[in-house]
Short mmCIF file of C-alpha atoms in Angstrom, two decimals:
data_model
loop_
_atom_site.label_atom_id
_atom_site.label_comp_id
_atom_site.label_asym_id
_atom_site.label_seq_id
_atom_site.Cartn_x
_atom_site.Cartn_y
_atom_site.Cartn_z
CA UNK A 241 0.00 0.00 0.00
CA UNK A 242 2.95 1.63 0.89
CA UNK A 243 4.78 1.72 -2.25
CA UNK A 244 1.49 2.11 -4.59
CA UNK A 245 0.95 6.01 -2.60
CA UNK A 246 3.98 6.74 -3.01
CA UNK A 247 4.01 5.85 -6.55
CA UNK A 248 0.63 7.65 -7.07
CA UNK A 249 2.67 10.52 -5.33
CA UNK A 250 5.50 11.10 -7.36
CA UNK A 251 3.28 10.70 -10.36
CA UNK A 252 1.12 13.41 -9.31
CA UNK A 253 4.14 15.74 -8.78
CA UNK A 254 5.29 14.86 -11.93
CA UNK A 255 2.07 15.87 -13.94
CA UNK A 256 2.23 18.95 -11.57
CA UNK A 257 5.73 20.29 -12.34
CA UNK A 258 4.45 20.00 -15.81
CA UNK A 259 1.21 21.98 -15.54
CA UNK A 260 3.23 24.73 -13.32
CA UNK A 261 5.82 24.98 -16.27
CA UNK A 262 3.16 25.34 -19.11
CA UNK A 263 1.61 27.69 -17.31
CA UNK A 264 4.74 29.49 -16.49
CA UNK A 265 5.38 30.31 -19.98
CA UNK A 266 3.91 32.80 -22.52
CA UNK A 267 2.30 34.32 -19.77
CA UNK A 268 1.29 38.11 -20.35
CA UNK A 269 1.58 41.01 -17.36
CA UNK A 270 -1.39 43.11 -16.21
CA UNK A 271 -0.92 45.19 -18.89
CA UNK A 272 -0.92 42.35 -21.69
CA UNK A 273 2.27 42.13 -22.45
CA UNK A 274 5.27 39.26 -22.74
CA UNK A 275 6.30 38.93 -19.57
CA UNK A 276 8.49 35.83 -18.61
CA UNK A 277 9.87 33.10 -20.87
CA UNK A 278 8.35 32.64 -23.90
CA UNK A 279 8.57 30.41 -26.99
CA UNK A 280 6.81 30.29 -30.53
CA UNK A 281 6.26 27.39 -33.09
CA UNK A 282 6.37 27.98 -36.72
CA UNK A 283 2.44 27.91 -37.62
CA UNK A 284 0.65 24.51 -37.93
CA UNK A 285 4.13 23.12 -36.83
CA UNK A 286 5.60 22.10 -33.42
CA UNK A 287 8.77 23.27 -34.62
CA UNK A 288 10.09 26.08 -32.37
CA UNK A 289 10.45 29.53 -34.49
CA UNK A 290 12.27 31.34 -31.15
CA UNK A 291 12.73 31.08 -27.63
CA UNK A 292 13.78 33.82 -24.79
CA UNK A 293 12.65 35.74 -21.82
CA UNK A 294 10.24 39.29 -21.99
CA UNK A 295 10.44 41.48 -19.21
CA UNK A 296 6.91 43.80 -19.52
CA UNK A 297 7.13 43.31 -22.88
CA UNK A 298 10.98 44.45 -23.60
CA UNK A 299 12.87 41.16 -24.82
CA UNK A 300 16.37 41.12 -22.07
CA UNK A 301 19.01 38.50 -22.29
CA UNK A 302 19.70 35.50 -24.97
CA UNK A 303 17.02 35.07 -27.34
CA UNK A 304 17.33 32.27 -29.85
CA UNK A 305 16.13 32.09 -33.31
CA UNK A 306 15.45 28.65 -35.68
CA UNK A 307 14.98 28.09 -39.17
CA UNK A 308 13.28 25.00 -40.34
CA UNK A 309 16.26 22.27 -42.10
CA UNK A 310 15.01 18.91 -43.36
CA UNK A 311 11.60 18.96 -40.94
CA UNK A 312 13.87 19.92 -38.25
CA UNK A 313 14.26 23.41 -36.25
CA UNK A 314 17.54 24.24 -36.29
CA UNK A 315 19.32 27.10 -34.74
CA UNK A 316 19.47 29.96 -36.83
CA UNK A 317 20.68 33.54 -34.26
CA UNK A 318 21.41 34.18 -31.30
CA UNK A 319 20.65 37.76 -29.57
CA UNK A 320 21.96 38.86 -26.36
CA UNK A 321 19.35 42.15 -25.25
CA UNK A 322 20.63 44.59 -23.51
CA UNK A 323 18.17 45.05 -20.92
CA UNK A 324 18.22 49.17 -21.20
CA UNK A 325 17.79 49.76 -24.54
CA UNK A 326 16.86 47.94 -28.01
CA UNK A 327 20.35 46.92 -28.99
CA UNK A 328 21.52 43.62 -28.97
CA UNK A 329 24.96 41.53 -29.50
CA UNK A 330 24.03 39.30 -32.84
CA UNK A 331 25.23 35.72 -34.11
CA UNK A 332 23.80 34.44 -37.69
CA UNK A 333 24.67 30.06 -37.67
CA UNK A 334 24.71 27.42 -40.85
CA UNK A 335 22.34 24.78 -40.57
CA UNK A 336 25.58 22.66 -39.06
CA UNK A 337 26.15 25.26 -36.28
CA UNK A 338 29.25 27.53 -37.83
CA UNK A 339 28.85 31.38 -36.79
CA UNK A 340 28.12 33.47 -40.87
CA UNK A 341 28.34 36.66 -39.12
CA UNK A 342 28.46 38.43 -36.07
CA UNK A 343 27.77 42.11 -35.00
CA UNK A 344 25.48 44.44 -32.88
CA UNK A 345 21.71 45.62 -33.72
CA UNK A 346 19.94 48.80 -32.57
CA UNK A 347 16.24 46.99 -33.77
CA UNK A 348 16.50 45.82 -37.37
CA UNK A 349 19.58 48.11 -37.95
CA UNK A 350 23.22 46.84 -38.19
CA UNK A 351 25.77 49.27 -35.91
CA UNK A 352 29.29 48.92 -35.30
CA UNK A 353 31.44 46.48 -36.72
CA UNK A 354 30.53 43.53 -38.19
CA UNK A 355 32.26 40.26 -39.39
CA UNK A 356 31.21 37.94 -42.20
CA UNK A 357 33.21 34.24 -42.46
CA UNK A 358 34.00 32.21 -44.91
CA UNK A 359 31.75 29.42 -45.63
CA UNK A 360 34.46 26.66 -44.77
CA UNK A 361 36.09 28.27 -42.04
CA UNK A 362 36.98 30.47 -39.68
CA UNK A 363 38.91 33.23 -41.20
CA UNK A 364 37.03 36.36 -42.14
CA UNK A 365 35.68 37.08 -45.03
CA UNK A 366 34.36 40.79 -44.85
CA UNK A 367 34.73 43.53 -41.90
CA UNK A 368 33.01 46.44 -42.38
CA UNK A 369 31.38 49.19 -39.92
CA UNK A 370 28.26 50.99 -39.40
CA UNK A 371 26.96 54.31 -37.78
CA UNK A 372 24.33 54.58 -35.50
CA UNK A 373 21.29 54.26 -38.07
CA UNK A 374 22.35 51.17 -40.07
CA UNK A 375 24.28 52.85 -42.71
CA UNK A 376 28.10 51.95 -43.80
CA UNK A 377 30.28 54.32 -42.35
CA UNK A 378 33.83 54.02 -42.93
CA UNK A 379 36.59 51.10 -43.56
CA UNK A 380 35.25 48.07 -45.32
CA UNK A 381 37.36 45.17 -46.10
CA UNK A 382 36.77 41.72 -48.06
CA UNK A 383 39.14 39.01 -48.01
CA UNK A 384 39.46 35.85 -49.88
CA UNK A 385 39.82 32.52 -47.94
CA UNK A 386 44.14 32.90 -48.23
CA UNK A 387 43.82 35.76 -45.75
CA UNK A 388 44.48 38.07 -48.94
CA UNK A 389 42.78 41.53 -48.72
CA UNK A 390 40.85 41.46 -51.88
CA UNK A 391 38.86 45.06 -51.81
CA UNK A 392 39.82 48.31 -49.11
CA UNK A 393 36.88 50.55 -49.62
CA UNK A 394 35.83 53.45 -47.34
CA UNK A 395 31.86 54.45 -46.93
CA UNK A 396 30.16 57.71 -45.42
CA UNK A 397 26.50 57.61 -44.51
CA UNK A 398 26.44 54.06 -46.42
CA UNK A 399 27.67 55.78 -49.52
CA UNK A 400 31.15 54.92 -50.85
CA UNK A 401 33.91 57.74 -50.46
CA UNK A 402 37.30 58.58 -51.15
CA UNK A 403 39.80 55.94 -52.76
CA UNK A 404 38.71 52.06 -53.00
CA UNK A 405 41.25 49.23 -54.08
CA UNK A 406 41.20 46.31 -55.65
CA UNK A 407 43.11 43.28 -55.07
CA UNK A 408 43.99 39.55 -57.15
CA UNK A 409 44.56 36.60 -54.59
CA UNK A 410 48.38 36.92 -54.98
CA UNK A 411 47.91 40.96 -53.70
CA UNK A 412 48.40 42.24 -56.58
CA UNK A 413 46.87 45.85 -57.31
CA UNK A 414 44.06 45.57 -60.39
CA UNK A 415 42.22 48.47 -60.10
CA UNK A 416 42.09 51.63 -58.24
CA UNK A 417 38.73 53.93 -58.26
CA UNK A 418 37.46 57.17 -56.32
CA UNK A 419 34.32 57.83 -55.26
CA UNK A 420 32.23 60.91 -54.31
CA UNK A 421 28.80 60.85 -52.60
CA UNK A 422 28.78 56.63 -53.77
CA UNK A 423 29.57 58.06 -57.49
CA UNK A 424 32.90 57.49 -59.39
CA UNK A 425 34.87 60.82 -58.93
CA UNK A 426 38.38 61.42 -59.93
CA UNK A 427 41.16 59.15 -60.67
CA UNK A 428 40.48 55.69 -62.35
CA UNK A 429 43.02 52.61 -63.17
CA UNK A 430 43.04 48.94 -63.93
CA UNK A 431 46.46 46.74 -63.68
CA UNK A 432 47.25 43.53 -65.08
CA UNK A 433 49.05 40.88 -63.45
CA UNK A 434 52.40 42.59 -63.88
CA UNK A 435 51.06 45.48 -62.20
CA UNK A 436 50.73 46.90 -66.11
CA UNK A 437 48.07 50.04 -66.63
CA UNK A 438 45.57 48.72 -68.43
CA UNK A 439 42.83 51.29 -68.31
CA UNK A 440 43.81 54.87 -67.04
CA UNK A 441 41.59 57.95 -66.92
CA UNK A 442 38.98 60.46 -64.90
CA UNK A 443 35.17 60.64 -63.67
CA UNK A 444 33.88 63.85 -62.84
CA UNK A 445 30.37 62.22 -60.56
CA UNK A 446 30.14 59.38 -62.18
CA UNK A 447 30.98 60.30 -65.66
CA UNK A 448 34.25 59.94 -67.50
CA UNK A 449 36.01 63.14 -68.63
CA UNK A 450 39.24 63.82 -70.35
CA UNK A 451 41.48 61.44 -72.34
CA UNK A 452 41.43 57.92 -71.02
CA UNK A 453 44.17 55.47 -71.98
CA UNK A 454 43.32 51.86 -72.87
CA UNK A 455 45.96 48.76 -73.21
CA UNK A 456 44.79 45.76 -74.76
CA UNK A 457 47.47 43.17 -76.05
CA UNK A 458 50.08 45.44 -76.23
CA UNK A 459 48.42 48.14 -78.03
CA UNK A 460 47.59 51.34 -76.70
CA UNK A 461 44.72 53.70 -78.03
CA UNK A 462 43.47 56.64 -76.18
CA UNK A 463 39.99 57.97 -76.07
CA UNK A 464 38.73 61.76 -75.70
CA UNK A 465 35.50 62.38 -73.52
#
């Protein structure tokens, strides 16, 4: 008799820890919102879409995203809230698990620095920064999967500025451009594998201007704009 009570007691705690859990999550506060943790299933699915914790309706700490892979929810992002304000420390997966890209958020806009990977590893594949509202704002760098610095570009207010390179996988210069207000503006070259000119001449905002200077197999003809 014993034994069968305390069987039909553990059972009953069992079931209960259950119900208190269920209950315990997508609750709302007085005031209807998220409060507490909180998960959602992609529709007509009981795959999870994201998990994470709402205080009065504010999402604070790690909030994790899923994508649906072969019927199966797999993790997608991770977000770290800060609890004072809407930005949040960002990390986009593979369906395998291996960090794409990592940055900050203020909302839906990209700030600060951000890093893209390679596909097949870990070495980086672009770096480039942001202002506060989302747009590209200064240095941005691509590199192929050597290490080798392939483009050096500079941006202001998400526009590209100033003097932007271009680079083969052995570092070699090919081409050199300037830009004004995201326009091509001033000096403009192309190099071959030797480091040769190839193409040589001006834009004035985003036309060409002057006499540009084309090689092609050794011949050299020149062209008045």
């Amino acid at each position: 008799m014993f034994k069968q009570k305390f069987i039909f007691s553990s059972i009953f705690m069992m079931l209960l820890t259950v119900v208190v859990a269920q209950e315990s999550v997508n609750q709302l506060d007085s005031d209807g919102k998220r409060h507490g943790l909180w998960t959602k299933n992609y529709d007509n699915t009981d795959l999870v879409r994201y998990k994470g914790v709402f205080e009065h309706g504010k999402e604070i700490d790690t909030f994790s995203y899923y994508k649906i892979s072969n019927g199966k929810s797999v993790l997608s992002a991770i977000r770290v809230f800060n609890k004072n304000n809407n930005r949040a420390e960002v990390k986009f997966y593979t369906s395998n698990g291996k960090v794409v890209s990592e940055g900050k958020m203020d909302g839906k806009d990209f700030i600060g620095q951000w890093v893209y990977y390679h596909r097949n590893s870990d070495k980086k594949m672009i770096v480039e920064n942001y202002n506060d509202v989302g747009q590209l704002e200064g240095e941005r760098k691509v590199f192929y999967e050597n290490g080798v610095m392939a483009e050096h570009a500079n941006y202001r207010k998400g526009k590209l500025e100033g003097e932007a390179k271009w680079y083969s996988d052995k570092s070699v210069l090919i081409k050199v451009a300037n830009f004004k207000n995201g326009e091509f503006h001033g000096p403009y070259k192309t190099f071959d594998n030797q480091g040769n000119i190839t193409t040589e001449g001006n834009y004035d905002e985003d036309k060409k201007t002057g006499t540009w200077t084309y090689v092609e197999d050794g011949v050299t003809k020149t062209v008045d704009y």
